[in-house]
Amino acid sequence: MSTPSLLILAGDGIGPEVMAEVTKIIGWYGDKRDMPFDISEDLVGGCAYDKHGTPLHDDTMAKAQEVDAVLLGAVGGPKYDDLDFSVKPERGLLRLRKEMDLFANLRPAQCFDALADFSSLKRDIVAGLDIMIVRELTSGIYFGEPRGIFTEGNERVGINTQRYTESEIDRVARAAFELARRRGNKVCSMEKANVMESGILWREVVTKVHAESYPDVQLSHMYADAGAMQLCRNPKQFDVIVTDNLFGDLLSDAAAMLTGSLGMLPSASLGAPMANGRPKALYEPVHGSAPDIAGQGKANPIACILSFAMALRYSFDQGAEADRLERAVEKVLADGARTPDLMGPEGGTPLTTAQMGDAIIEALNASL
Ligand code: IPM
Ligand code: MG
């Protein structure tokens, strides 16, 4: 196979800082593991708007469709708050997700033992936590029509539409069941079938896919509000959670905090296989652009680095190398390496973003 290609879209805020550490890691794999990547870089979000007047230039979109995987940092910032909705930084990200048809968003929430005291929940509730949220990413209320702000009589009305087709539910349900078979073999599907027709259809289709193709996997259903409560009460009851775009957005932020910091959570957004057999794919940290700490070397690069580990696993079939990188992260945390977001009340001197990246490189060296 030819050298795999990566498009790096570092984006805004802390995006470029955390991505710089990922670039070091990619370089390490080229030097030390004979796994070179063909890297190109481009703009997304506010920085793309500043240059082109659009948060995602058509040429960038075209490049994203061609590469083996896209690595994205973060988009957005207060500077862009007053922009017209159609050119807000977030629209660049949503366009990538939609046009690459990245319907399955994998958001693993794992609690590293060294951080178990860090969670806002008690240690025994989160220690050893390992759940996978599969969020539908290309449909639902994020994209449904009609949408907009309209005038009705003498006032305005804001409208968004939750819409799911059977095939959209079917394909994300399959992705969740396939993942469950390689993990704890359990799927919990979350919707609001008690108040939403789209939720009734969601439950029906998930149940049908399960009965027809995955009867060996244990399936349960939960209303998404109860699911949020259970995520805080007893998160270890879950293995894979499958849910829609909006509920997945909310539930994955909640799950992130179980692990200690939003700065720890990676994600993979996967679509259909391309001609070379690899899935269309974009990898990004779950955290945002954190404009309040941008440019100060305070950002935690781990979520972005773990997103690259997911790329090794899901795009490049390098599960053992993904494990190596995840073990390196685990080791530096166990050794006490902490960025400011991971500092406890006991204090100490935090590492900068670059120092955390260097520590992970050292742990990788030690793994050889
Ligand atoms: C996420 C983010 C995005 C979303 C924003 C930045 C558009 O919150 O990936 O969770 O709402 O999907
Ligand atoms: Mg979100």
CSV table of C-alpha atoms and ligand atoms in Angstrom, one decimal, residues 107 135 142 248-250 252-253 286, ligand 2:
chain,number,residue,atom,x,y,z
A,107,ARG,CA,-16.6,8.7,21.7
A,135,ARG,CA,-23.4,9.2,18.3
A,142,TYR,CA,-28.6,19.3,13.4
A,248,GLY,CA,-25.1,12.1,21.8
A,249,ASP,CA,-23.7,15.6,21.9
A,250,LEU,CA,-25.0,16.1,25.4
A,252,SER,CA,-20.8,12.6,25.6
A,253,ASP,CA,-20.0,15.8,27.4
A,286,VAL,CA,-14.3,16.1,22.0
B,2,MG,MG,-20.4,18.8,21.9
